[in-house]
PDB file of C-alpha atoms and ligand atoms in Angstrom:
ATOM      1  CA  MET A   1       4.356 -13.620 -10.922  1.00 90.00           C
ATOM      2  CA  ARG A   2       6.651 -12.160  -8.279  1.00 95.00           C
ATOM      3  CA  LYS A   3       5.215  -9.469  -6.044  1.00 97.00           C
ATOM      4  CA  ALA A   4       6.516  -7.127  -3.385  1.00 98.00           C
ATOM      5  CA  VAL A   5       4.821  -5.279  -0.561  1.00 98.00           C
ATOM      6  CA  PHE A   6       6.381  -2.246   1.106  1.00 98.00           C
ATOM      7  CA  ILE A   7       5.126  -1.399   4.589  1.00 98.00           C
ATOM      8  CA  SER A   8       6.095   0.766   7.544  1.00 97.00           C
ATOM      9  CA  GLY A   9       3.751  -0.179  10.367  1.00 95.00           C
ATOM     10  CA  LYS A  10       1.119  -2.583  11.590  1.00 95.00           C
ATOM     11  CA  GLY A  11       0.632  -4.224   8.226  1.00 96.00           C
ATOM     12  CA  SER A  12      -3.108  -4.828   8.464  1.00 96.00           C
ATOM     13  CA  ASN A  13      -3.474  -4.479   4.692  1.00 97.00           C
ATOM     14  CA  LEU A  14      -0.556  -6.851   4.170  1.00 98.00           C
ATOM     15  CA  LYS A  15      -2.123  -9.418   6.511  1.00 97.00           C
ATOM     16  CA  ALA A  16      -5.441  -9.201   4.685  1.00 96.00           C
ATOM     17  CA  LEU A  17      -3.688  -9.666   1.329  1.00 97.00           C
ATOM     18  CA  ILE A  18      -1.786 -12.703   2.589  1.00 96.00           C
ATOM     19  CA  ASP A  19      -4.798 -14.225   4.323  1.00 95.00           C
ATOM     20  CA  ALA A  20      -6.866 -13.872   1.164  1.00 94.00           C
ATOM     21  CA  ASN A  21      -4.113 -15.525  -0.884  1.00 94.00           C
ATOM     22  CA  PRO A  22      -2.625 -18.246   1.297  1.00 93.00           C
ATOM     23  CA  ASN A  23      -0.842 -19.961  -1.578  1.00 93.00           C
ATOM     24  CA  ASP A  24       0.973 -16.865  -2.803  1.00 95.00           C
ATOM     25  CA  ASP A  25       4.451 -15.761  -1.958  1.00 95.00           C
ATOM     26  CA  PHE A  26       5.330 -12.117  -1.298  1.00 97.00           C
ATOM     27  CA  PHE A  27       8.599 -10.251  -0.765  1.00 98.00           C
ATOM     28  CA  ILE A  28       8.063  -7.810   2.073  1.00 98.00           C
ATOM     29  CA  TYR A  29      10.181  -4.744   2.680  1.00 98.00           C
ATOM     30  CA  SER A  30       9.997  -2.060   5.313  1.00 98.00           C
ATOM     31  CA  ASN A  31      11.968   1.126   5.863  1.00 95.00           C
ATOM     32  CA  GLN A  32      11.946   0.440   9.607  1.00 94.00           C
ATOM     33  CA  LYS A  33      11.436  -2.383  12.077  1.00 94.00           C
ATOM     34  CA  CYS A  34       7.698  -2.779  12.464  1.00 97.00           C
ATOM     35  CA  ASP A  35       5.004  -5.180  13.608  1.00 97.00           C
ATOM     36  CA  GLY A  36       3.914  -6.056  10.090  1.00 97.00           C
ATOM     37  CA  LEU A  37       7.414  -7.170   9.149  1.00 97.00           C
ATOM     38  CA  LEU A  38       7.803  -9.292  12.293  1.00 97.00           C
ATOM     39  CA  TRP A  39       4.440 -10.909  11.646  1.00 97.00           C
ATOM     40  CA  ALA A  40       5.392 -11.732   8.046  1.00 97.00           C
ATOM     41  CA  LYS A  41       8.775 -13.088   9.110  1.00 97.00           C
ATOM     42  CA  LYS A  42       7.108 -15.459  11.583  1.00 97.00           C
ATOM     43  CA  ARG A  43       4.865 -16.635   8.760  1.00 96.00           C
ATOM     44  CA  GLY A  44       7.961 -17.551   6.747  1.00 96.00           C
ATOM     45  CA  PHE A  45       7.938 -14.793   4.147  1.00 97.00           C
ATOM     46  CA  PHE A  46      11.018 -13.080   2.789  1.00 97.00           C
ATOM     47  CA  THR A  47      11.309  -9.890   4.836  1.00 98.00           C
ATOM     48  CA  LYS A  48      13.872  -7.129   4.853  1.00 98.00           C
ATOM     49  CA  THR A  49      14.363  -3.796   6.560  1.00 98.00           C
ATOM     50  CA  VAL A  50      15.948  -1.344   4.151  1.00 97.00           C
ATOM     51  CA  SER A  51      17.432   1.973   5.096  1.00 95.00           C
ATOM     52  CA  LEU A  52      15.962   4.528   2.698  1.00 96.00           C
ATOM     53  CA  LYS A  53      17.323   7.753   4.072  1.00 94.00           C
ATOM     54  CA  ASN A  54      19.053   9.141   1.004  1.00 96.00           C
ATOM     55  CA  THR A  55      19.392   8.808  -2.764  1.00 97.00           C
ATOM     56  CA  ASN A  56      22.194   6.256  -2.535  1.00 97.00           C
ATOM     57  CA  ASP A  57      20.051   4.040  -0.311  1.00 97.00           C
ATOM     58  CA  TRP A  58      17.253   4.211  -2.877  1.00 97.00           C
ATOM     59  CA  LYS A  59      19.688   3.481  -5.713  1.00 98.00           C
ATOM     60  CA  SER A  60      20.957   0.281  -4.136  1.00 97.00           C
ATOM     61  CA  PHE A  61      17.420  -0.753  -3.223  1.00 98.00           C
ATOM     62  CA  LEU A  62      16.395  -0.123  -6.832  1.00 98.00           C
ATOM     63  CA  GLN A  63      19.125  -2.485  -8.014  1.00 98.00           C
ATOM     64  CA  GLU A  64      17.842  -5.240  -5.720  1.00 97.00           C
ATOM     65  CA  VAL A  65      14.256  -4.685  -6.850  1.00 98.00           C
ATOM     66  CA  LYS A  66      15.234  -4.660 -10.535  1.00 97.00           C
ATOM     67  CA  ASN A  67      17.106  -7.943 -10.156  1.00 97.00           C
ATOM     68  CA  LEU A  68      14.040  -9.590  -8.661  1.00 97.00           C
ATOM     69  CA  ARG A  69      11.820  -8.524 -11.591  1.00 97.00           C
ATOM     70  CA  PHE A  70       8.594  -7.943  -9.699  1.00 97.00           C
ATOM     71  CA  SER A  71       5.280  -7.837 -11.545  1.00 96.00           C
ATOM     72  CA  VAL A  72       3.771  -5.481  -9.018  1.00 97.00           C
ATOM     73  CA  ILE A  73       4.791  -3.546  -5.914  1.00 98.00           C
ATOM     74  CA  TYR A  74       2.123  -2.645  -3.363  1.00 98.00           C
ATOM     75  CA  LEU A  75       2.715   0.230  -0.970  1.00 98.00           C
ATOM     76  CA  LEU A  76       0.497  -0.692   1.969  1.00 98.00           C
ATOM     77  CA  GLY A  77       0.982   1.859   4.688  1.00 96.00           C
ATOM     78  CA  PHE A  78       4.469   2.654   3.403  1.00 96.00           C
ATOM     79  CA  MET A  79       5.287   6.024   4.913  1.00 92.00           C
ATOM     80  CA  ARG A  80       8.003   7.142   2.525  1.00 92.00           C
ATOM     81  CA  LEU A  81       7.924   9.086  -0.699  1.00 93.00           C
ATOM     82  CA  VAL A  82       9.212   6.914  -3.516  1.00 96.00           C
ATOM     83  CA  PRO A  83      11.608   8.860  -5.741  1.00 96.00           C
ATOM     84  CA  ASP A  84      10.815   9.315  -9.389  1.00 96.00           C
ATOM     85  CA  PHE A  85      13.906   7.424 -10.617  1.00 97.00           C
ATOM     86  CA  PHE A  86      12.803   4.388  -8.606  1.00 98.00           C
ATOM     87  CA  LEU A  87       9.277   4.488 -10.046  1.00 97.00           C
ATOM     88  CA  LYS A  88      10.576   4.860 -13.605  1.00 96.00           C
ATOM     89  CA  ASN A  89      13.154   2.071 -13.348  1.00 97.00           C
ATOM     90  CA  CYS A  90      11.737  -0.542 -11.000  1.00 98.00           C
ATOM     91  CA  GLY A  91      10.201  -2.442 -13.918  1.00 96.00           C
ATOM     92  CA  CYS A  92       6.612  -2.636 -12.707  1.00 97.00           C
ATOM     93  CA  GLU A  93       3.735  -0.595 -11.370  1.00 96.00           C
ATOM     94  CA  CYS A  94       3.817   0.660  -7.801  1.00 97.00           C
ATOM     95  CA  ILE A  95       0.344   0.779  -6.311  1.00 98.00           C
ATOM     96  CA  ASN A  96      -0.636   2.665  -3.186  1.00 98.00           C
ATOM     97  CA  ILE A  97      -3.602   2.495  -0.832  1.00 98.00           C
ATOM     98  CA  HIS A  98      -4.689   5.838   0.609  1.00 98.00           C
ATOM     99  CA  PRO A  99      -7.277   6.385   3.368  1.00 98.00           C
ATOM    100  CA  SER A 100      -9.442   9.064   1.710  1.00 98.00           C
ATOM    101  CA  PHE A 101     -11.534   9.488  -1.390  1.00 98.00           C
ATOM    102  CA  LEU A 102      -8.927  11.218  -3.554  1.00 97.00           C
ATOM    103  CA  PRO A 103      -8.441  13.934  -4.688  1.00 97.00           C
ATOM    104  CA  HIS A 104      -9.683  14.909  -1.243  1.00 97.00           C
ATOM    105  CA  PHE A 105      -7.052  14.973   1.482  1.00 97.00           C
ATOM    106  CA  LYS A 106      -3.770  13.948  -0.072  1.00 96.00           C
ATOM    107  CA  GLY A 107      -0.813  13.231   2.173  1.00 94.00           C
ATOM    108  CA  LEU A 108      -0.657  12.464   5.867  1.00 95.00           C
ATOM    109  CA  GLY A 109      -3.611  12.653   8.245  1.00 96.00           C
ATOM    110  CA  ALA A 110      -6.151  12.032   5.468  1.00 97.00           C
ATOM    111  CA  LEU A 111      -8.412   9.695   7.391  1.00 97.00           C
ATOM    112  CA  LYS A 112      -8.884  12.046  10.327  1.00 97.00           C
ATOM    113  CA  GLU A 113      -9.228  15.136   8.135  1.00 97.00           C
ATOM    114  CA  SER A 114     -11.903  13.562   5.988  1.00 97.00           C
ATOM    115  CA  TYR A 115     -13.746  12.448   9.113  1.00 96.00           C
ATOM    116  CA  THR A 116     -13.575  15.933  10.617  1.00 96.00           C
ATOM    117  CA  ASN A 117     -14.742  17.598   7.412  1.00 95.00           C
ATOM    118  CA  LYS A 118     -17.352  14.954   6.656  1.00 94.00           C
ATOM    119  CA  LYS A 119     -16.334  14.795   3.011  1.00 96.00           C
ATOM    120  CA  GLY A 120     -13.844  12.838   0.956  1.00 97.00           C
ATOM    121  CA  MET A 121     -14.304   9.926   3.339  1.00 97.00           C
ATOM    122  CA  GLY A 122     -13.294   6.525   1.999  1.00 98.00           C
ATOM    123  CA  CYS A 123     -10.219   5.073   0.399  1.00 98.00           C
ATOM    124  CA  THR A 124      -8.437   4.972  -2.936  1.00 98.00           C
ATOM    125  CA  LEU A 125      -6.143   2.506  -4.651  1.00 98.00           C
ATOM    126  CA  HIS A 126      -3.977   4.300  -7.185  1.00 98.00           C
ATOM    127  CA  ILE A 127      -0.846   4.010  -9.278  1.00 97.00           C
ATOM    128  CA  VAL A 128       2.042   5.872  -7.687  1.00 97.00           C
ATOM    129  CA  ASP A 129       3.603   8.719  -9.606  1.00 93.00           C
ATOM    130  CA  SER A 130       6.098  11.357  -8.575  1.00 85.00           C
ATOM    131  CA  LYS A 131       3.465  13.576  -6.922  1.00 86.00           C
ATOM    132  CA  VAL A 132       1.966  12.708  -3.537  1.00 84.00           C
ATOM    133  CA  ASP A 133      -1.259  10.676  -3.895  1.00 86.00           C
ATOM    134  CA  GLU A 134      -1.885  11.870  -7.448  1.00 91.00           C
ATOM    135  CA  GLY A 135      -1.400   8.877  -9.742  1.00 94.00           C
ATOM    136  CA  VAL A 136      -4.115   7.219 -11.803  1.00 96.00           C
ATOM    137  CA  VAL A 137      -6.980   5.971  -9.644  1.00 97.00           C
ATOM    138  CA  LEU A 138      -7.698   2.247  -9.982  1.00 97.00           C
ATOM    139  CA  PHE A 139     -10.455   1.705  -7.409  1.00 97.00           C
ATOM    140  CA  GLN A 140     -12.173   3.953  -4.894  1.00 98.00           C
ATOM    141  CA  LYS A 141     -14.766   3.599  -2.176  1.00 98.00           C
ATOM    142  CA  ASN A 142     -16.711   6.645  -1.029  1.00 97.00           C
ATOM    143  CA  LEU A 143     -18.092   6.615   2.503  1.00 96.00           C
ATOM    144  CA  ASP A 144     -19.582  10.139   2.654  1.00 94.00           C
ATOM    145  CA  ARG A 145     -23.126   8.813   2.742  1.00 88.00           C
ATOM    146  CA  HIS A 146     -22.449   6.142   5.301  1.00 86.00           C
ATOM    147  CA  ARG A 147     -23.937   6.413   8.765  1.00 83.00           C
ATOM    148  CA  ILE A 148     -21.776   8.686  10.928  1.00 76.00           C
ATOM    149  CA  LEU A 149     -19.723   6.556  13.286  1.00 84.00           C
ATOM    150  CA  ASP A 150     -17.304   7.507  16.004  1.00 94.00           C
ATOM    151  CA  LEU A 151     -13.732   7.926  14.804  1.00 95.00           C
ATOM    152  CA  ASP A 152     -12.535   4.476  15.890  1.00 95.00           C
ATOM    153  CA  ALA A 153     -15.418   2.710  14.174  1.00 95.00           C
ATOM    154  CA  PHE A 154     -14.887   4.883  11.096  1.00 96.00           C
ATOM    155  CA  LYS A 155     -11.185   3.889  11.011  1.00 96.00           C
ATOM    156  CA  LEU A 156     -12.132   0.227  11.114  1.00 96.00           C
ATOM    157  CA  ARG A 157     -14.588   0.727   8.288  1.00 96.00           C
ATOM    158  CA  VAL A 158     -12.031   2.534   6.100  1.00 97.00           C
ATOM    159  CA  HIS A 159      -9.444  -0.162   6.796  1.00 97.00           C
ATOM    160  CA  ALA A 160     -11.930  -2.885   5.909  1.00 97.00           C
ATOM    161  CA  PHE A 161     -12.601  -1.222   2.549  1.00 98.00           C
ATOM    162  CA  GLU A 162      -8.881  -0.625   1.957  1.00 98.00           C
ATOM    163  CA  GLN A 163      -8.318  -4.350   2.371  1.00 98.00           C
ATOM    164  CA  LYS A 164     -11.131  -5.074  -0.031  1.00 97.00           C
ATOM    165  CA  LEU A 165      -9.659  -2.787  -2.714  1.00 98.00           C
ATOM    166  CA  VAL A 166      -6.167  -4.266  -2.332  1.00 98.00           C
ATOM    167  CA  THR A 167      -7.288  -7.895  -2.426  1.00 97.00           C
ATOM    168  CA  THR A 168      -9.621  -7.233  -5.361  1.00 96.00           C
ATOM    169  CA  HIS A 169      -6.835  -5.594  -7.336  1.00 96.00           C
ATOM    170  CA  PHE A 170      -4.473  -8.456  -6.591  1.00 96.00           C
ATOM    171  CA  ARG A 171      -7.020 -11.044  -7.685  1.00 94.00           C
ATOM    172  CA  LEU A 172      -7.494  -9.214 -11.003  1.00 93.00           C
ATOM    173  CA  LYS A 173      -3.766  -8.752 -11.494  1.00 91.00           C
ATOM    174  CA  LYS A 174      -3.171 -12.454 -10.900  1.00 86.00           C
ATOM    175  CA  GLY A 175      -5.846 -13.311 -13.448  1.00 83.00           C
ATOM    176  CA  LEU A 176      -4.224 -11.036 -16.033  1.00 73.00           C
ATOM    177  CA  CYS A 177      -0.727 -12.420 -15.446  1.00 63.00           C
ATOM    178  CA  ARG A 178      -1.826 -16.038 -15.762  1.00 56.00           C
TER     179      ARG A 178
HETATM  180  C1  GRF B   1      -3.602   2.541   5.954  1.00 56.41           C
HETATM  181  O1  GRF B   1      -4.719   3.255   6.390  1.00 56.41           O
HETATM  182  C2  GRF B   1      -3.059   3.206   4.722  1.00 56.41           C
HETATM  183  O2  GRF B   1      -4.027   3.757   3.909  1.00 56.41           O
HETATM  184  C3  GRF B   1      -2.213   4.299   5.317  1.00 56.41           C
HETATM  185  O3  GRF B   1      -1.591   3.681   6.423  1.00 56.41           O
HETATM  186  C4  GRF B   1      -2.441   2.681   6.930  1.00 56.41           C
HETATM  187  C5  GRF B   1      -1.618   1.431   6.990  1.00 56.41           C
HETATM  188  O4  GRF B   1      -2.108   0.519   7.779  1.00 56.41           O
HETATM  189  N1  GRF B   1      -1.306   4.848   4.352  1.00 56.41           N
HETATM  190  P1  GRF B   1      -1.451  -0.905   7.872  1.00 56.41           P
HETATM  191  O5  GRF B   1       0.038  -0.785   8.093  1.00 56.41           O
HETATM  192  O6  GRF B   1      -1.795  -1.660   6.610  1.00 56.41           O
HETATM  193  O7  GRF B   1      -2.115  -1.500   9.081  1.00 56.41           O
END
């Protein structure tokens, strides 16, 4: 089972996924140079920065992804909209982690907005479709009833649950592909 992870930043979800599955290999892509990619490179994983600024960029990336025949692609803090033609032709599910209890607070800034509004707090793992943060929900954690924390502690809690959802999904996926 070949799997890819797309990231754009720190890569804390990626690190948690790798740490929980030390014997698994992952192909890691980013649309920009970032800490998560450097970390993964040092750990010996396949890493690549791909320019994804226009349709042609996405088309050539799609070709590469198709050739590798991934079983799953995780978007873990990947800050780019994935075009519909990529989703339809990449040959596997793309799965995204989002830092709110969807359908509350789609798009950017979700964690802070949910914290400010004291609703929709949590995280959601969902299948990616052409609309922003709207695909089928796979797992969710609601934190609305949790003790109110300061924003930094709340962020840590959301990230901890995000990592739990991602690693749980991967464990199940691996079981199914065996
Ligand atoms: C996560 O909160 C994710 O939900 C959001 O971006 C953050 C990524 O963090 N889309 P990291 O790169 O995994 O540290």
